[in-house]
mmCIF file of C-alpha atoms in Angstrom:
data_model
loop_
_atom_site.group_PDB
_atom_site.id
_atom_site.type_symbol
_atom_site.label_atom_id
_atom_site.label_comp_id
_atom_site.label_asym_id
_atom_site.label_seq_id
_atom_site.Cartn_x
_atom_site.Cartn_y
_atom_site.Cartn_z
ATOM 1 C CA MET A 1 80.795 -105.550 -138.550
ATOM 2 C CA ALA A 2 83.478 -107.790 -140.042
ATOM 3 C CA GLY A 3 83.414 -111.597 -140.007
ATOM 4 C CA ARG A 4 80.421 -113.696 -138.972
ATOM 5 C CA GLN A 5 77.371 -112.178 -137.307
ATOM 6 C CA LEU A 6 74.305 -113.242 -135.399
ATOM 7 C CA THR A 7 71.287 -111.492 -133.936
ATOM 8 C CA LEU A 8 70.301 -112.463 -130.402
ATOM 9 C CA VAL A 9 66.788 -111.686 -129.165
ATOM 10 C CA CYS A 10 66.469 -112.087 -125.400
ATOM 11 C CA VAL A 11 63.236 -112.300 -123.417
ATOM 12 C CA ARG A 12 62.864 -112.331 -119.663
ATOM 13 C CA HIS A 13 60.212 -114.748 -118.381
ATOM 14 C CA GLY A 14 56.747 -113.583 -117.330
ATOM 15 C CA GLN A 15 55.872 -112.768 -113.746
ATOM 16 C CA ALA A 16 56.377 -115.822 -111.527
ATOM 17 C CA ASP A 17 55.189 -116.659 -108.022
ATOM 18 C CA HIS A 18 58.459 -115.546 -106.444
ATOM 19 C CA ASN A 19 58.158 -112.110 -108.101
ATOM 20 C CA VAL A 20 55.121 -111.326 -105.913
ATOM 21 C CA ARG A 21 55.319 -110.362 -102.257
ATOM 22 C CA GLY A 22 53.606 -112.796 -99.926
ATOM 23 C CA ASN A 23 54.074 -115.836 -102.167
ATOM 24 C CA ALA A 24 57.156 -117.272 -100.406
ATOM 25 C CA PRO A 25 55.224 -120.201 -98.849
ATOM 26 C CA ILE A 26 54.458 -121.566 -102.332
ATOM 27 C CA PHE A 27 57.986 -121.364 -103.757
ATOM 28 C CA VAL A 28 58.993 -124.516 -105.660
ATOM 29 C CA PHE A 29 62.535 -125.822 -106.184
ATOM 30 C CA THR A 30 64.129 -128.370 -108.507
ATOM 31 C CA GLU A 31 65.112 -131.715 -107.032
ATOM 32 C CA GLU A 32 68.886 -131.480 -107.420
ATOM 33 C CA GLU A 33 71.971 -131.460 -105.234
ATOM 34 C CA LYS A 34 71.859 -127.675 -105.533
ATOM 35 C CA PRO A 35 68.136 -126.917 -105.931
ATOM 36 C CA ALA A 36 67.126 -124.033 -108.192
ATOM 37 C CA LEU A 37 64.071 -121.854 -107.699
ATOM 38 C CA ASN A 38 61.485 -123.247 -110.118
ATOM 39 C CA SER A 39 58.383 -121.109 -109.658
ATOM 40 C CA ASP A 40 55.294 -121.238 -111.851
ATOM 41 C CA LEU A 41 54.051 -118.235 -113.786
ATOM 42 C CA THR A 42 51.252 -116.270 -112.172
ATOM 43 C CA GLU A 43 48.096 -115.556 -114.140
ATOM 44 C CA LEU A 44 49.576 -112.137 -114.873
ATOM 45 C CA GLY A 45 52.759 -113.829 -116.065
ATOM 46 C CA ARG A 46 50.789 -115.976 -118.494
ATOM 47 C CA GLN A 47 49.122 -112.835 -119.881
ATOM 48 C CA GLN A 48 52.532 -111.217 -120.301
ATOM 49 C CA ALA A 49 53.808 -114.304 -122.149
ATOM 50 C CA LYS A 50 50.915 -114.043 -124.623
ATOM 51 C CA LEU A 51 51.673 -110.364 -125.215
ATOM 52 C CA VAL A 52 55.371 -110.893 -125.910
ATOM 53 C CA ALA A 53 54.426 -113.812 -128.187
ATOM 54 C CA LYS A 54 52.309 -111.421 -130.252
ATOM 55 C CA ARG A 55 55.189 -108.957 -130.398
ATOM 56 C CA LEU A 56 57.573 -111.605 -131.776
ATOM 57 C CA ALA A 57 55.058 -113.481 -133.959
ATOM 58 C CA THR A 58 56.485 -112.225 -137.280
ATOM 59 C CA GLN A 59 60.166 -112.313 -136.285
ATOM 60 C CA LYS A 60 62.158 -114.939 -138.186
ATOM 61 C CA PHE A 61 64.196 -117.186 -135.911
ATOM 62 C CA ASP A 62 66.786 -119.777 -136.900
ATOM 63 C CA PHE A 63 67.099 -121.294 -133.435
ATOM 64 C CA ALA A 64 65.294 -120.929 -130.100
ATOM 65 C CA ILE A 65 66.689 -121.456 -126.602
ATOM 66 C CA SER A 66 65.015 -121.435 -123.205
ATOM 67 C CA SER A 67 66.153 -121.962 -119.660
ATOM 68 C CA ASP A 68 64.941 -125.333 -118.418
ATOM 69 C CA LEU A 69 63.179 -123.699 -115.448
ATOM 70 C CA LYS A 70 59.369 -123.670 -115.636
ATOM 71 C CA ARG A 71 58.841 -119.921 -115.680
ATOM 72 C CA ALA A 72 61.100 -119.561 -118.728
ATOM 73 C CA LYS A 73 59.737 -122.617 -120.556
ATOM 74 C CA ASP A 74 56.159 -121.468 -119.998
ATOM 75 C CA THR A 75 57.071 -118.083 -121.471
ATOM 76 C CA ALA A 76 58.839 -119.610 -124.458
ATOM 77 C CA ASP A 77 55.989 -121.974 -125.362
ATOM 78 C CA PRO A 78 53.476 -119.242 -126.393
ATOM 79 C CA ILE A 79 56.201 -117.536 -128.440
ATOM 80 C CA ALA A 80 56.875 -120.777 -130.304
ATOM 81 C CA SER A 81 53.157 -121.440 -130.769
ATOM 82 C CA LEU A 82 52.589 -118.110 -132.539
ATOM 83 C CA ASN A 83 55.806 -118.084 -134.558
ATOM 84 C CA ASP A 84 55.896 -120.335 -137.622
ATOM 85 C CA THR A 85 59.697 -120.235 -137.828
ATOM 86 C CA ILE A 86 60.200 -121.931 -134.439
ATOM 87 C CA GLU A 87 59.863 -125.697 -134.709
ATOM 88 C CA THR A 88 61.139 -126.448 -131.224
ATOM 89 C CA VAL A 89 62.612 -124.658 -128.218
ATOM 90 C CA VAL A 90 65.813 -126.225 -126.920
ATOM 91 C CA GLU A 91 66.445 -126.096 -123.174
ATOM 92 C CA TRP A 92 69.881 -124.923 -122.039
ATOM 93 C CA LYS A 93 70.742 -125.001 -118.337
ATOM 94 C CA THR A 94 73.445 -122.474 -119.133
ATOM 95 C CA VAL A 95 70.830 -119.699 -119.256
ATOM 96 C CA ARG A 96 69.281 -120.466 -115.864
ATOM 97 C CA GLU A 97 68.936 -117.695 -113.317
ATOM 98 C CA ARG A 98 71.629 -117.107 -110.745
ATOM 99 C CA CYS A 99 71.150 -119.464 -107.818
ATOM 100 C CA PHE A 100 70.942 -117.774 -104.403
ATOM 101 C CA GLY A 101 71.225 -121.062 -102.531
ATOM 102 C CA ILE A 102 69.999 -121.074 -98.952
ATOM 103 C CA PHE A 103 68.971 -117.410 -99.170
ATOM 104 C CA GLU A 104 66.043 -118.345 -101.410
ATOM 105 C CA ARG A 105 64.754 -120.856 -98.868
ATOM 106 C CA ILE A 106 65.285 -118.764 -95.731
ATOM 107 C CA ASP A 107 64.002 -115.330 -96.766
ATOM 108 C CA PRO A 108 63.807 -113.754 -100.243
ATOM 109 C CA GLU A 109 64.736 -110.413 -98.667
ATOM 110 C CA LEU A 110 68.239 -111.829 -98.165
ATOM 111 C CA CYS A 111 68.568 -112.050 -101.951
ATOM 112 C CA ARG A 112 67.705 -108.382 -102.339
ATOM 113 C CA SER A 113 70.149 -107.441 -99.575
ATOM 114 C CA GLN A 114 72.917 -109.427 -101.245
ATOM 115 C CA LEU A 115 72.285 -107.644 -104.548
ATOM 116 C CA ARG A 116 72.353 -104.221 -102.860
ATOM 117 C CA VAL A 117 75.746 -105.020 -101.315
ATOM 118 C CA GLU A 118 77.120 -106.204 -104.648
ATOM 119 C CA ASP A 119 75.800 -103.150 -106.491
ATOM 120 C CA ALA A 120 77.762 -100.924 -104.110
ATOM 121 C CA ILE A 121 81.098 -102.588 -104.959
ATOM 122 C CA GLU A 122 82.760 -101.003 -107.985
ATOM 123 C CA ASP A 123 85.259 -103.773 -108.743
ATOM 124 C CA LYS A 124 83.007 -106.690 -109.653
ATOM 125 C CA ASP A 125 85.995 -109.052 -109.799
ATOM 126 C CA LEU A 126 85.951 -108.971 -105.993
ATOM 127 C CA LEU A 127 82.485 -110.534 -105.829
ATOM 128 C CA THR A 128 83.692 -114.093 -105.390
ATOM 129 C CA TRP A 129 81.811 -114.877 -102.156
ATOM 130 C CA ARG A 130 79.510 -117.760 -102.895
ATOM 131 C CA ILE A 131 76.169 -117.990 -101.117
ATOM 132 C CA PRO A 132 76.027 -121.445 -99.457
ATOM 133 C CA ASN A 133 74.700 -123.887 -102.043
ATOM 134 C CA GLY A 134 74.447 -121.026 -104.529
ATOM 135 C CA GLU A 135 76.471 -118.896 -106.938
ATOM 136 C CA SER A 136 78.624 -115.820 -106.551
ATOM 137 C CA ALA A 137 78.365 -112.848 -108.900
ATOM 138 C CA VAL A 138 81.622 -113.988 -110.511
ATOM 139 C CA ASP A 139 80.164 -117.485 -110.965
ATOM 140 C CA LEU A 140 77.249 -115.949 -112.866
ATOM 141 C CA ARG A 141 79.554 -113.917 -115.096
ATOM 142 C CA THR A 142 81.604 -117.032 -115.873
ATOM 143 C CA ARG A 143 78.445 -118.905 -116.840
ATOM 144 C CA VAL A 144 77.304 -116.026 -119.066
ATOM 145 C CA GLU A 145 80.679 -116.050 -120.833
ATOM 146 C CA GLU A 146 80.317 -119.805 -121.410
ATOM 147 C CA PHE A 147 76.847 -119.195 -122.841
ATOM 148 C CA VAL A 148 78.307 -116.715 -125.336
ATOM 149 C CA ARG A 149 80.853 -119.305 -126.487
ATOM 150 C CA GLN A 150 78.110 -121.946 -126.692
ATOM 151 C CA LEU A 151 75.977 -119.528 -128.705
ATOM 152 C CA ILE A 152 78.761 -118.901 -131.209
ATOM 153 C CA ARG A 153 79.407 -122.631 -131.616
ATOM 154 C CA LYS A 154 75.718 -123.260 -132.239
ATOM 155 C CA SER A 155 75.388 -120.405 -134.730
ATOM 156 C CA LEU A 156 78.163 -121.916 -136.849
ATOM 157 C CA THR A 157 76.083 -125.093 -137.298
ATOM 158 C CA LEU A 158 72.989 -123.272 -138.569
ATOM 159 C CA PRO A 159 72.214 -122.966 -142.312
ATOM 160 C CA SER A 160 71.959 -119.178 -142.201
ATOM 161 C CA LYS A 161 75.229 -117.252 -142.286
ATOM 162 C CA GLU A 162 73.657 -114.533 -140.131
ATOM 163 C CA PRO A 163 71.195 -116.401 -137.887
ATOM 164 C CA THR A 164 68.689 -114.871 -135.507
ATOM 165 C CA ILE A 165 68.455 -116.711 -132.210
ATOM 166 C CA LEU A 166 65.830 -116.437 -129.474
ATOM 167 C CA CYS A 167 66.825 -116.836 -125.827
ATOM 168 C CA VAL A 168 64.189 -116.897 -123.059
ATOM 169 C CA SER A 169 65.943 -116.508 -119.729
ATOM 170 C CA HIS A 170 65.928 -114.585 -116.441
ATOM 171 C CA GLY A 171 66.461 -111.057 -115.199
ATOM 172 C CA LEU A 172 69.835 -111.312 -113.476
ATOM 173 C CA PHE A 173 71.252 -113.569 -116.182
ATOM 174 C CA LEU A 174 70.161 -111.145 -118.912
ATOM 175 C CA LYS A 175 71.510 -108.116 -117.065
ATOM 176 C CA GLU A 176 74.884 -109.838 -116.694
ATOM 177 C CA LEU A 177 74.815 -110.786 -120.376
ATOM 178 C CA HIS A 178 74.279 -107.115 -121.197
ATOM 179 C CA ARG A 179 77.326 -106.176 -119.111
ATOM 180 C CA VAL A 180 79.476 -108.866 -120.722
ATOM 181 C CA LEU A 181 78.520 -107.783 -124.243
ATOM 182 C CA SER A 182 79.124 -104.131 -123.390
ATOM 183 C CA ARG A 183 82.812 -104.926 -122.790
ATOM 184 C CA CYS A 184 83.346 -106.374 -126.268
ATOM 185 C CA GLY A 185 84.352 -103.299 -128.250
ATOM 186 C CA SER A 186 80.673 -102.551 -128.386
ATOM 187 C CA SER A 187 78.578 -99.757 -129.814
ATOM 188 C CA GLY A 188 75.065 -98.408 -129.612
ATOM 189 C CA PRO A 189 73.214 -96.036 -127.298
ATOM 190 C CA MET A 190 71.882 -98.898 -125.151
ATOM 191 C CA PHE A 191 75.338 -99.665 -123.741
ATOM 192 C CA GLY A 192 76.813 -97.518 -120.986
ATOM 193 C CA GLN A 193 73.477 -96.759 -119.334
ATOM 194 C CA GLY A 194 72.927 -97.024 -115.620
ATOM 195 C CA ASP A 195 70.942 -99.918 -114.201
ATOM 196 C CA VAL A 196 67.433 -100.082 -115.650
ATOM 197 C CA SER A 197 64.318 -101.979 -114.699
ATOM 198 C CA TYR A 198 64.018 -105.219 -116.682
ATOM 199 C CA PRO A 199 60.263 -105.916 -116.776
ATOM 200 C CA ASN A 200 58.825 -109.398 -116.944
ATOM 201 C CA THR A 201 58.869 -110.400 -120.647
ATOM 202 C CA GLY A 202 61.110 -107.419 -121.395
ATOM 203 C CA VAL A 203 62.861 -107.793 -124.772
ATOM 204 C CA SER A 204 66.461 -107.054 -125.715
ATOM 205 C CA GLN A 205 68.150 -107.424 -129.090
ATOM 206 C CA TYR A 206 71.861 -107.581 -129.903
ATOM 207 C CA ARG A 207 73.826 -107.722 -133.135
ATOM 208 C CA ILE A 208 76.993 -109.705 -132.449
ATOM 209 C CA GLY A 209 80.079 -110.031 -134.631
ATOM 210 C CA PHE A 210 82.467 -112.867 -133.806
ATOM 211 C CA GLY A 211 85.507 -114.801 -134.943
ATOM 212 C CA GLU A 212 84.886 -118.372 -136.048
ATOM 213 C CA ALA A 213 88.064 -119.998 -134.760
ATOM 214 C CA GLU A 214 88.426 -118.491 -131.298
ATOM 215 C CA GLU A 215 84.720 -118.343 -130.357
ATOM 216 C CA GLU A 216 85.261 -114.718 -129.380
ATOM 217 C CA ILE A 217 83.031 -111.679 -129.768
ATOM 218 C CA LYS A 218 84.633 -108.978 -131.887
ATOM 219 C CA GLN A 219 81.857 -106.415 -131.629
ATOM 220 C CA ALA A 220 78.359 -106.156 -130.191
ATOM 221 C CA GLU A 221 75.623 -103.622 -130.772
ATOM 222 C CA CYS A 222 72.608 -103.343 -128.493
ATOM 223 C CA GLN A 223 69.591 -102.434 -130.602
ATOM 224 C CA VAL A 224 66.857 -102.851 -127.956
ATOM 225 C CA TYR A 225 67.246 -103.218 -124.194
ATOM 226 C CA ALA A 226 64.733 -104.380 -121.581
ATOM 227 C CA CYS A 227 61.816 -103.098 -123.643
ATOM 228 C CA GLY A 228 58.306 -103.712 -122.327
ATOM 229 C CA ASP A 229 56.355 -101.676 -124.880
ATOM 230 C CA HIS A 230 54.211 -104.700 -125.695
ATOM 231 C CA LEU A 231 52.798 -104.775 -122.165
ATOM 232 C CA ASP A 232 49.493 -103.081 -121.369
ATOM 233 C CA PRO A 233 49.682 -100.641 -118.438
ATOM 234 C CA ILE A 234 47.773 -102.997 -116.152
ATOM 235 C CA VAL A 235 49.715 -106.092 -117.193
ATOM 236 C CA ASN A 236 53.026 -104.330 -116.524
ATOM 237 C CA ILE A 237 52.282 -103.737 -112.836
ATOM 238 C CA SER A 238 54.182 -105.958 -110.397
ATOM 239 C CA ASP A 239 55.623 -105.788 -106.897
ATOM 240 C CA PRO A 240 58.798 -107.839 -107.213
ATOM 241 C CA ILE A 241 60.623 -109.571 -104.385
ATOM 242 C CA PHE A 242 63.736 -109.839 -106.555
ATOM 243 C CA ILE A 243 64.337 -109.875 -110.264
ATOM 244 C CA ALA A 244 65.207 -113.542 -110.883
#
């Protein structure tokens, strides 16, 4: 890759209350004009967070980012605790999960139905319908593209010329990030695959080449995608409502 480069290691949060059928009555939301689902990790999710922390314990990081939602923060904290190169985890709202607005409060099954409809539409540019008080698929893509620009700007301020950055986020956000990176003159066997299951605490890793002036990705290589090899067979079992 020519020009500047960075390595991005992405982790989906551990299993949260909303990932388990029957837990809808205990869903928690942020207190904002547009509330976001802010579920706690389950006991299983906390176990998963410890396992991914062990997997990443010897990885050198130059910067660490987490969504500001509890399930992501509580997954990032064990990673930081076991990794001597992470002094602090910075919260970025940019990497929050897609907001499904009123669907999340009425019935989580509506979220799954919405995703099935969107998956059936080939031209994703048409997915501009915004769930009341929520985000459209195009809104999410726009936010992911802003995150990439924000990531490049941050990497240019770090001492390392080829920094490695940790990002703890959410399933739909990370899947959309994968799609965005795959359009950037990208290479690697992990791009071009069909949709795959992204397990709780699944890990992805990208090598990204970019231009300094235009904050634009020149090339991206996916080295690992949605990998849950660190999870024990029992810990990897879940019955998700939806992937957020």
